[in-house]
Tab-separated table of C-alpha atoms in Angstrom:
chain	number	residue	atom	x	y	z
A	1	UNK	CA	-15.573	67.841	40.908
A	2	UNK	CA	-15.786	64.758	38.710
A	3	UNK	CA	-12.827	62.389	38.580
A	4	UNK	CA	-12.290	63.162	34.904
A	5	UNK	CA	-11.889	66.520	33.253
A	6	UNK	CA	-12.086	67.299	29.539
A	7	UNK	CA	-9.475	69.530	27.931
A	8	UNK	CA	-9.995	71.459	24.722
A	9	UNK	CA	-8.549	68.488	22.785
A	10	UNK	CA	-11.392	66.282	24.009
A	11	UNK	CA	-9.087	64.075	26.074
A	12	UNK	CA	-10.441	62.865	29.383
A	13	UNK	CA	-7.796	63.662	31.997
A	14	UNK	CA	-7.087	61.389	34.945
A	15	UNK	CA	-6.237	64.154	37.407
A	16	UNK	CA	-9.550	64.330	39.275
A	17	UNK	CA	-8.038	63.084	42.508
A	18	UNK	CA	-5.280	65.722	42.539
A	19	UNK	CA	-6.139	68.459	45.007
A	20	UNK	CA	-6.199	71.364	45.541
A	21	UNK	CA	-7.362	72.780	42.227
A	22	UNK	CA	-4.101	74.753	41.760
A	23	UNK	CA	-2.005	71.560	42.032
A	24	UNK	CA	-4.203	69.904	39.403
A	25	UNK	CA	-4.031	72.897	37.028
A	26	UNK	CA	-0.238	72.796	37.295
A	27	UNK	CA	-0.140	69.077	36.398
A	28	UNK	CA	-2.330	69.620	33.348
A	29	UNK	CA	-0.139	72.573	32.291
A	30	UNK	CA	3.009	70.453	32.765
A	31	UNK	CA	1.647	67.615	30.586
A	32	UNK	CA	0.870	70.086	27.794
A	33	UNK	CA	4.259	71.804	28.033
A	34	UNK	CA	6.249	68.528	28.191
A	35	UNK	CA	4.287	67.113	25.244
A	36	UNK	CA	4.861	70.222	23.111
A	37	UNK	CA	8.475	71.060	23.864
A	38	UNK	CA	9.904	68.079	25.766
A	39	UNK	CA	10.793	67.878	29.459
A	40	UNK	CA	14.252	69.430	29.192
A	41	UNK	CA	13.101	72.435	27.141
A	42	UNK	CA	10.328	73.265	29.639
A	43	UNK	CA	10.932	75.485	32.685
A	44	UNK	CA	8.862	75.699	35.848
A	45	UNK	CA	8.228	79.312	34.780
A	46	UNK	CA	6.634	78.030	31.520
A	47	UNK	CA	4.417	75.650	33.481
A	48	UNK	CA	3.331	78.267	36.015
A	49	UNK	CA	2.597	80.713	33.160
A	50	UNK	CA	0.398	78.174	31.347
A	51	UNK	CA	-1.528	77.582	34.563
A	52	UNK	CA	-1.953	81.351	35.029
A	53	UNK	CA	0.166	81.308	38.184
A	54	UNK	CA	3.473	82.737	39.392
A	55	UNK	CA	6.609	80.575	39.756
A	56	UNK	CA	6.381	81.187	43.522
A	57	UNK	CA	2.856	79.733	43.560
A	58	UNK	CA	4.135	76.635	41.723
A	59	UNK	CA	6.765	75.968	44.407
A	60	UNK	CA	4.045	75.751	47.060
A	61	UNK	CA	2.850	72.553	45.329
A	62	UNK	CA	5.947	71.107	43.609
A	63	UNK	CA	9.540	71.573	44.716
A	64	UNK	CA	11.049	70.743	41.320
A	65	UNK	CA	10.167	70.141	37.692
A	66	UNK	CA	11.118	66.493	38.226
A	67	UNK	CA	8.502	66.207	40.972
A	68	UNK	CA	5.859	67.235	38.433
A	69	UNK	CA	7.055	64.615	35.930
A	70	UNK	CA	7.206	61.975	38.663
A	71	UNK	CA	3.650	62.752	39.759
A	72	UNK	CA	2.361	62.645	36.163
A	73	UNK	CA	4.171	59.386	35.496
A	74	UNK	CA	2.954	57.738	38.713
A	75	UNK	CA	-0.687	58.711	38.152
A	76	UNK	CA	-0.482	57.662	34.490
A	77	UNK	CA	0.974	54.262	35.336
A	78	UNK	CA	-1.447	53.694	38.228
A	79	UNK	CA	-4.415	54.419	35.946
A	80	UNK	CA	-3.047	52.070	33.282
A	81	UNK	CA	-2.544	49.356	35.916
A	82	UNK	CA	-6.064	49.898	37.203
A	83	UNK	CA	-7.427	49.430	33.667
A	84	UNK	CA	-5.443	46.208	33.136
A	85	UNK	CA	-6.241	44.707	36.546
A	86	UNK	CA	-9.954	45.388	36.177
A	87	UNK	CA	-9.893	43.430	32.912
A	88	UNK	CA	-7.661	40.680	34.319
A	89	UNK	CA	-9.998	40.130	37.265
A	90	UNK	CA	-13.245	40.367	35.291
A	91	UNK	CA	-15.643	37.477	34.655
A	92	UNK	CA	-15.139	35.161	31.706
A	93	UNK	CA	-12.490	32.915	30.237
A	94	UNK	CA	-8.934	33.951	29.332
A	95	UNK	CA	-9.926	35.001	25.781
A	96	UNK	CA	-12.678	37.337	27.044
A	97	UNK	CA	-10.388	38.791	29.712
A	98	UNK	CA	-7.471	39.316	27.311
A	99	UNK	CA	-9.771	40.952	24.751
A	100	UNK	CA	-11.160	43.260	27.453
A	101	UNK	CA	-7.648	44.146	28.706
A	102	UNK	CA	-6.570	45.080	25.170
A	103	UNK	CA	-9.748	47.039	24.439
A	104	UNK	CA	-9.492	49.115	27.598
A	105	UNK	CA	-5.693	49.590	27.429
A	106	UNK	CA	-6.001	50.787	23.806
A	107	UNK	CA	-8.876	53.120	24.716
A	108	UNK	CA	-6.698	54.589	27.467
A	109	UNK	CA	-3.705	55.154	25.167
A	110	UNK	CA	-5.848	56.610	22.375
A	111	UNK	CA	-7.971	58.780	24.659
A	112	UNK	CA	-5.025	59.952	26.785
A	113	UNK	CA	-2.373	60.035	24.072
A	114	UNK	CA	-0.786	63.287	25.253
A	115	UNK	CA	-0.358	62.037	28.822
A	116	UNK	CA	0.788	58.627	27.578
A	117	UNK	CA	3.462	60.121	25.329
A	118	UNK	CA	4.918	62.154	28.188
A	119	UNK	CA	4.821	59.144	30.498
A	120	UNK	CA	6.440	56.821	27.928
A	121	UNK	CA	9.008	59.088	26.290
A	122	UNK	CA	10.312	61.083	29.266
A	123	UNK	CA	11.061	58.128	31.552
A	124	UNK	CA	14.804	58.732	31.219
A	125	UNK	CA	14.416	62.212	32.725
A	126	UNK	CA	13.396	60.798	36.128
A	127	UNK	CA	16.000	60.434	38.871
A	128	UNK	CA	16.971	56.944	40.099
A	129	UNK	CA	14.421	56.687	42.959
A	130	UNK	CA	11.442	57.940	40.990
A	131	UNK	CA	12.447	55.769	38.080
A	132	UNK	CA	12.682	52.647	40.241
A	133	UNK	CA	9.149	53.275	41.487
A	134	UNK	CA	7.804	53.647	37.931
A	135	UNK	CA	9.688	50.565	36.714
A	136	UNK	CA	8.041	48.581	39.549
A	137	UNK	CA	4.612	49.773	38.369
A	138	UNK	CA	5.476	48.747	34.802
A	139	UNK	CA	6.409	45.261	36.036
A	140	UNK	CA	2.927	45.022	37.586
A	141	UNK	CA	1.394	46.020	34.218
A	142	UNK	CA	3.397	43.238	32.554
A	143	UNK	CA	2.368	40.753	35.253
A	144	UNK	CA	-1.348	41.523	34.837
A	145	UNK	CA	-1.245	40.707	31.112
A	146	UNK	CA	1.163	37.780	31.516
A	147	UNK	CA	-1.204	36.270	34.114
A	148	UNK	CA	-4.101	36.201	31.644
A	149	UNK	CA	-1.911	34.636	28.937
A	150	UNK	CA	-0.629	32.000	31.397
A	151	UNK	CA	-4.222	31.197	32.385
A	152	UNK	CA	-5.102	30.739	28.718
A	153	UNK	CA	-2.136	28.441	28.115
A	154	UNK	CA	-2.906	26.406	31.266
A	155	UNK	CA	-6.549	26.026	30.203
A	156	UNK	CA	-5.482	24.859	26.727
A	157	UNK	CA	-7.248	27.893	25.178
A	158	UNK	CA	-4.068	29.630	23.924
A	159	UNK	CA	-1.027	28.382	22.009
A	160	UNK	CA	1.927	30.600	23.054
A	161	UNK	CA	5.501	29.291	22.695
A	162	UNK	CA	7.048	32.422	24.313
A	163	UNK	CA	4.804	33.873	27.032
A	164	UNK	CA	7.200	36.623	28.184
A	165	UNK	CA	7.982	37.808	24.665
A	166	UNK	CA	4.331	37.722	23.636
A	167	UNK	CA	3.358	39.723	26.740
A	168	UNK	CA	5.873	42.440	25.803
A	169	UNK	CA	4.520	42.488	22.247
A	170	UNK	CA	0.873	42.779	23.347
A	171	UNK	CA	1.607	45.689	25.704
A	172	UNK	CA	3.890	47.348	23.157
A	173	UNK	CA	1.231	47.170	20.437
A	174	UNK	CA	-1.270	48.926	22.736
A	175	UNK	CA	1.207	51.526	24.070
A	176	UNK	CA	2.280	52.602	20.581
A	177	UNK	CA	-1.322	53.660	19.863
A	178	UNK	CA	-0.413	56.821	21.835
A	179	UNK	CA	2.228	57.653	19.198
A	180	UNK	CA	0.141	57.280	16.040
A	181	UNK	CA	-3.430	57.854	17.197
A	182	UNK	CA	-4.975	60.968	15.683
A	183	UNK	CA	-8.262	62.332	17.008
A	184	UNK	CA	-9.021	63.561	13.473
A	185	UNK	CA	-8.192	60.167	11.927
A	186	UNK	CA	-10.702	57.655	10.527
A	187	UNK	CA	-10.920	55.385	13.606
A	188	UNK	CA	-12.358	55.972	17.074
A	189	UNK	CA	-10.544	54.639	20.177
A	190	UNK	CA	-13.270	51.951	20.473
A	191	UNK	CA	-12.756	50.845	16.866
A	192	UNK	CA	-8.990	50.561	17.328
A	193	UNK	CA	-9.627	48.654	20.571
A	194	UNK	CA	-11.932	46.149	18.835
A	195	UNK	CA	-9.468	45.587	15.966
A	196	UNK	CA	-6.553	45.148	18.379
A	197	UNK	CA	-8.454	42.730	20.639
A	198	UNK	CA	-8.983	40.500	17.592
A	199	UNK	CA	-5.321	40.794	16.499
A	200	UNK	CA	-4.097	39.914	20.000
A	201	UNK	CA	-6.360	36.849	20.220
A	202	UNK	CA	-4.777	35.764	16.938
A	203	UNK	CA	-1.279	36.397	18.383
A	204	UNK	CA	-1.980	34.030	21.294
A	205	UNK	CA	-3.597	31.418	19.023
A	206	UNK	CA	-6.939	31.615	20.878
A	207	UNK	CA	-9.100	28.587	20.042
A	208	UNK	CA	-12.337	30.580	19.991
A	209	UNK	CA	-12.402	34.103	18.686
A	210	UNK	CA	-15.542	36.172	18.086
A	211	UNK	CA	-15.634	37.835	14.640
A	212	UNK	CA	-14.486	41.459	15.023
B	1	UNK	CA	34.739	54.604	4.420
B	2	UNK	CA	32.165	51.847	4.896
B	3	UNK	CA	28.474	52.687	4.597
B	4	UNK	CA	27.880	51.836	8.259
B	5	UNK	CA	29.732	53.156	11.266
B	6	UNK	CA	29.684	51.740	14.799
B	7	UNK	CA	29.286	54.095	17.745
B	8	UNK	CA	30.362	53.295	21.283
B	9	UNK	CA	26.842	51.959	21.987
B	10	UNK	CA	27.313	49.272	19.341
B	11	UNK	CA	24.663	50.728	17.054
B	12	UNK	CA	25.356	50.594	13.354
B	13	UNK	CA	24.761	54.096	12.019
B	14	UNK	CA	23.241	54.687	8.608
B	15	UNK	CA	25.193	57.877	7.856
B	16	UNK	CA	27.901	56.400	5.622
B	17	UNK	CA	26.670	58.261	2.550
B	18	UNK	CA	26.788	61.665	4.268
B	19	UNK	CA	29.841	63.605	3.139
B	20	UNK	CA	32.107	65.317	3.945
B	21	UNK	CA	33.200	63.757	7.226
B	22	UNK	CA	32.378	66.951	9.196
B	23	UNK	CA	28.759	66.890	7.988
B	24	UNK	CA	28.461	63.255	9.075
B	25	UNK	CA	29.984	63.908	12.504
B	26	UNK	CA	27.488	66.720	13.037
B	27	UNK	CA	24.546	64.424	12.185
B	28	UNK	CA	25.748	61.774	14.622
B	29	UNK	CA	26.215	64.456	17.312
B	30	UNK	CA	22.719	65.830	16.621
B	31	UNK	CA	21.103	62.381	16.972
B	32	UNK	CA	22.807	61.884	20.349
B	33	UNK	CA	21.865	65.350	21.600
B	34	UNK	CA	18.230	65.128	20.433
B	35	UNK	CA	17.880	61.648	21.968
B	36	UNK	CA	19.298	62.764	25.326
B	37	UNK	CA	17.680	66.155	25.778
B	38	UNK	CA	14.989	66.444	23.111
B	39	UNK	CA	15.023	68.624	20.001
B	40	UNK	CA	13.805	71.829	21.634
B	41	UNK	CA	16.319	71.680	24.511
B	42	UNK	CA	19.258	71.227	22.112
B	43	UNK	CA	21.091	74.189	20.591
B	44	UNK	CA	23.283	74.201	17.474
B	45	UNK	CA	26.089	75.188	19.864
B	46	UNK	CA	25.528	71.913	21.822
B	47	UNK	CA	25.691	69.905	18.591
B	48	UNK	CA	28.823	71.647	17.327
B	49	UNK	CA	30.481	71.137	20.732
B	50	UNK	CA	29.700	67.386	20.743
B	51	UNK	CA	31.216	67.106	17.268
B	52	UNK	CA	34.319	69.023	18.440
B	53	UNK	CA	33.556	71.918	16.111
B	54	UNK	CA	32.661	75.593	16.375
B	55	UNK	CA	29.113	76.891	15.763
B	56	UNK	CA	30.488	78.723	12.717
B	57	UNK	CA	31.772	75.423	11.296
B	58	UNK	CA	28.311	73.894	11.786
B	59	UNK	CA	26.657	76.628	9.710
B	60	UNK	CA	28.847	75.719	6.724
B	61	UNK	CA	26.962	72.389	6.567
B	62	UNK	CA	23.522	73.105	8.078
B	63	UNK	CA	21.727	76.447	8.077
B	64	UNK	CA	19.431	75.582	10.979
B	65	UNK	CA	18.801	73.004	13.697
B	66	UNK	CA	15.640	72.011	11.808
B	67	UNK	CA	17.747	71.208	8.741
B	68	UNK	CA	19.682	68.696	10.859
B	69	UNK	CA	16.486	67.060	12.124
B	70	UNK	CA	15.049	66.996	8.603
B	71	UNK	CA	18.204	65.324	7.233
B	72	UNK	CA	18.204	62.731	10.065
B	73	UNK	CA	14.506	62.028	9.578
B	74	UNK	CA	14.803	61.707	5.794
B	75	UNK	CA	17.787	59.342	5.933
B	76	UNK	CA	16.139	57.290	8.700
B	77	UNK	CA	12.889	56.923	6.765
B	78	UNK	CA	14.676	56.161	3.483
B	79	UNK	CA	16.682	53.379	5.170
B	80	UNK	CA	13.523	51.942	6.723
B	81	UNK	CA	11.777	52.052	3.346
B	82	UNK	CA	14.764	50.361	1.704
B	83	UNK	CA	14.579	47.555	4.306
B	84	UNK	CA	10.832	47.050	3.752
B	85	UNK	CA	10.990	47.206	-0.057
B	86	UNK	CA	13.851	44.713	-0.206
B	87	UNK	CA	11.716	42.268	1.792
B	88	UNK	CA	8.545	43.036	-0.188
B	89	UNK	CA	10.312	42.375	-3.511
B	90	UNK	CA	12.197	39.271	-2.356
B	91	UNK	CA	11.558	35.724	-3.602
B	92	UNK	CA	8.939	33.551	-1.937
B	93	UNK	CA	5.255	33.638	-1.120
B	94	UNK	CA	3.472	36.344	0.884
B	95	UNK	CA	4.151	34.610	4.250
B	96	UNK	CA	7.918	34.427	3.605
B	97	UNK	CA	8.027	38.029	2.404
B	98	UNK	CA	5.974	39.348	5.329
B	99	UNK	CA	8.134	37.428	7.822
B	100	UNK	CA	11.274	38.837	6.204
B	101	UNK	CA	9.869	42.391	6.241
B	102	UNK	CA	9.083	42.108	9.959
B	103	UNK	CA	12.449	40.518	10.818
B	104	UNK	CA	14.437	43.204	9.037
B	105	UNK	CA	12.241	46.126	10.185
B	106	UNK	CA	12.549	44.933	13.816
B	107	UNK	CA	16.314	44.504	13.455
B	108	UNK	CA	16.503	48.069	12.167
B	109	UNK	CA	14.462	49.511	15.050
B	110	UNK	CA	16.348	47.494	17.679
B	111	UNK	CA	19.800	48.116	16.218
B	112	UNK	CA	19.147	51.812	15.495
B	113	UNK	CA	16.896	52.564	18.447
B	114	UNK	CA	18.450	55.959	19.190
B	115	UNK	CA	18.012	57.182	15.614
B	116	UNK	CA	14.544	55.650	15.430
B	117	UNK	CA	13.370	57.383	18.609
B	118	UNK	CA	14.498	60.785	17.318
B	119	UNK	CA	12.867	60.140	13.950
B	120	UNK	CA	9.582	58.926	15.490
B	121	UNK	CA	9.166	61.269	18.461
B	122	UNK	CA	10.381	64.600	17.027
B	123	UNK	CA	8.244	64.576	13.883
B	124	UNK	CA	6.126	67.454	15.226
B	125	UNK	CA	9.226	69.682	15.388
B	126	UNK	CA	9.592	69.708	11.587
B	127	UNK	CA	8.198	72.613	9.576
B	128	UNK	CA	5.287	72.016	7.159
B	129	UNK	CA	7.390	71.307	4.019
B	130	UNK	CA	9.851	68.945	5.677
B	131	UNK	CA	7.014	67.220	7.431
B	132	UNK	CA	5.041	66.707	4.225
B	133	UNK	CA	8.090	65.042	2.675
B	134	UNK	CA	8.487	62.685	5.651
B	135	UNK	CA	4.771	61.873	5.743
B	136	UNK	CA	5.017	60.891	2.044
B	137	UNK	CA	7.892	58.519	2.886
B	138	UNK	CA	5.826	57.002	5.708
B	139	UNK	CA	2.961	56.388	3.285
B	140	UNK	CA	5.403	54.438	1.096
B	141	UNK	CA	6.417	52.359	4.155
B	142	UNK	CA	2.749	51.591	4.781
B	143	UNK	CA	2.193	50.736	1.108
B	144	UNK	CA	5.105	48.268	1.049
B	145	UNK	CA	3.663	46.255	3.953
B	146	UNK	CA	0.062	46.631	2.793
B	147	UNK	CA	1.081	45.277	-0.627
B	148	UNK	CA	2.408	42.042	0.889
B	149	UNK	CA	-0.733	41.597	3.003
B	150	UNK	CA	-2.969	42.235	-0.028
B	151	UNK	CA	-0.980	39.642	-2.013
B	152	UNK	CA	-1.492	37.125	0.793
B	153	UNK	CA	-5.244	37.783	0.916
B	154	UNK	CA	-5.544	37.553	-2.894
B	155	UNK	CA	-3.640	34.243	-2.890
B	156	UNK	CA	-5.910	32.876	-0.140
B	157	UNK	CA	-2.888	32.498	2.171
B	158	UNK	CA	-3.991	35.162	4.697
B	159	UNK	CA	-7.288	35.857	6.453
B	160	UNK	CA	-7.424	39.629	7.143
B	161	UNK	CA	-10.801	41.352	7.628
B	162	UNK	CA	-9.223	44.853	7.934
B	163	UNK	CA	-6.118	45.197	5.732
B	164	UNK	CA	-5.466	48.895	6.456
B	165	UNK	CA	-5.854	48.541	10.215
B	166	UNK	CA	-3.738	45.393	10.306
B	167	UNK	CA	-0.992	47.121	8.281
B	168	UNK	CA	-0.887	49.966	10.833
B	169	UNK	CA	-0.706	47.437	13.690
B	170	UNK	CA	2.142	45.451	12.093
B	171	UNK	CA	4.254	48.563	11.482
B	172	UNK	CA	3.409	49.963	14.916
B	173	UNK	CA	4.465	46.740	16.650
B	174	UNK	CA	7.861	46.893	14.910
B	175	UNK	CA	8.399	50.646	15.410
B	176	UNK	CA	7.729	50.443	19.166
B	177	UNK	CA	10.711	48.093	19.501
B	178	UNK	CA	12.812	51.295	19.369
B	179	UNK	CA	11.118	52.475	22.596
B	180	UNK	CA	11.566	49.364	24.749
B	181	UNK	CA	14.584	47.603	23.242
B	182	UNK	CA	17.529	47.471	25.625
B	183	UNK	CA	20.968	46.423	24.379
B	184	UNK	CA	21.611	44.947	27.841
B	185	UNK	CA	18.291	43.059	27.851
B	186	UNK	CA	17.825	39.300	27.423
B	187	UNK	CA	16.983	39.301	23.687
B	188	UNK	CA	19.081	40.109	20.615
B	189	UNK	CA	17.567	42.083	17.720
B	190	UNK	CA	17.488	38.829	15.703
B	191	UNK	CA	15.586	36.999	18.454
B	192	UNK	CA	12.998	39.781	18.715
B	193	UNK	CA	12.724	39.745	14.907
B	194	UNK	CA	12.065	35.988	14.825
B	195	UNK	CA	9.436	36.192	17.592
B	196	UNK	CA	7.698	39.129	15.908
B	197	UNK	CA	7.680	37.482	12.470
B	198	UNK	CA	5.778	34.553	14.018
B	199	UNK	CA	3.355	36.870	15.872
B	200	UNK	CA	2.642	38.856	12.688
B	201	UNK	CA	1.958	35.688	10.649
B	202	UNK	CA	-0.552	34.805	13.360
B	203	UNK	CA	-2.094	38.310	13.115
B	204	UNK	CA	-2.737	37.839	9.382
B	205	UNK	CA	-4.022	34.292	9.868
B	206	UNK	CA	-1.300	32.803	7.635
B	207	UNK	CA	-2.248	29.269	6.557
B	208	UNK	CA	1.310	27.955	6.799
B	209	UNK	CA	3.625	29.230	9.479
B	210	UNK	CA	7.068	27.809	10.273
B	211	UNK	CA	7.584	27.075	13.990
B	212	UNK	CA	9.543	29.984	15.516
């Protein structure tokens, strides 16, 4: 089984590592149900039905609906962190690394917009422990981007009066792609990524900036 | 009655023009319920109960739950458009007008984050007619910002290779403030607005840019 799986909407799903197959089918069904109707309007019976399983079969894999949301949110955030860290640790100067972080983070949010919406908009539905774990992952996302911006400022390549605020803005710009991105729209995820990489290099006042 | 009403969360509500008082209370109750539990998990009985009214009293003012969402979404979008148009038509050059549009749009999304989240995230729950009306209002929002950017390019004040894409990014950056803004966080709506105005002038390559 490959680590990515295409749904009918053409989105590449990050659930390859979830085993067994029934547990993965239930996660995919939960993402679809939460995205369509919201977390609170979805029952474990709905999720089991979408996955072609009985509610009893669901409980073998997940004790509660919240456990499903927690699992989706953790995997989503870990994948996003992986994308950002790979860019942050890549070769090249701060401008190249920041551009690559933005390109790949945008691609992720455009390509996985259904997962990303659930992960971003249903955070309040998690209990305190699960939420604390996800908030810690989000802090690591912030730190990965902030680190590149700090490197750029230290090297004299960027001009950023407010590093923390600019970091929030850069991540926010990329995350909101999940809200507005339309697979039938005029731009591909790669095209949005290229445009956004250029806009972000402008935001940090990068001294050298390739033409988009 | 003033045109703005403060809730316990300190948000200024844009429902002053909704009359009679019972119809307004029901809208405020619906925004809170939709924000907490999502549109599909909320019943008209929940909304009536929050407003201290009976379901029968609700039906005097709103025939369906969708009518409530439609009314909330229309008022929210009209207020946002009013904010953007006021800035677009204000005195000053393109850089001043764009900075003012961003400052006031950010203030709106930070100050009204509960309303804004409902308006932005529950759009898919509207029926085709209501949705078409809201999409038309969103196009006018886009056009207001795009007009300022086009003026700046024509005047030689801005350097923007992709006006449509940059317009989407500017609006998206401001709208996503509603997702992450926290009234207990370190920044006021005005501070976020000032930071974002500077970042957006950088995005459009504004020739002159006041220090933030």
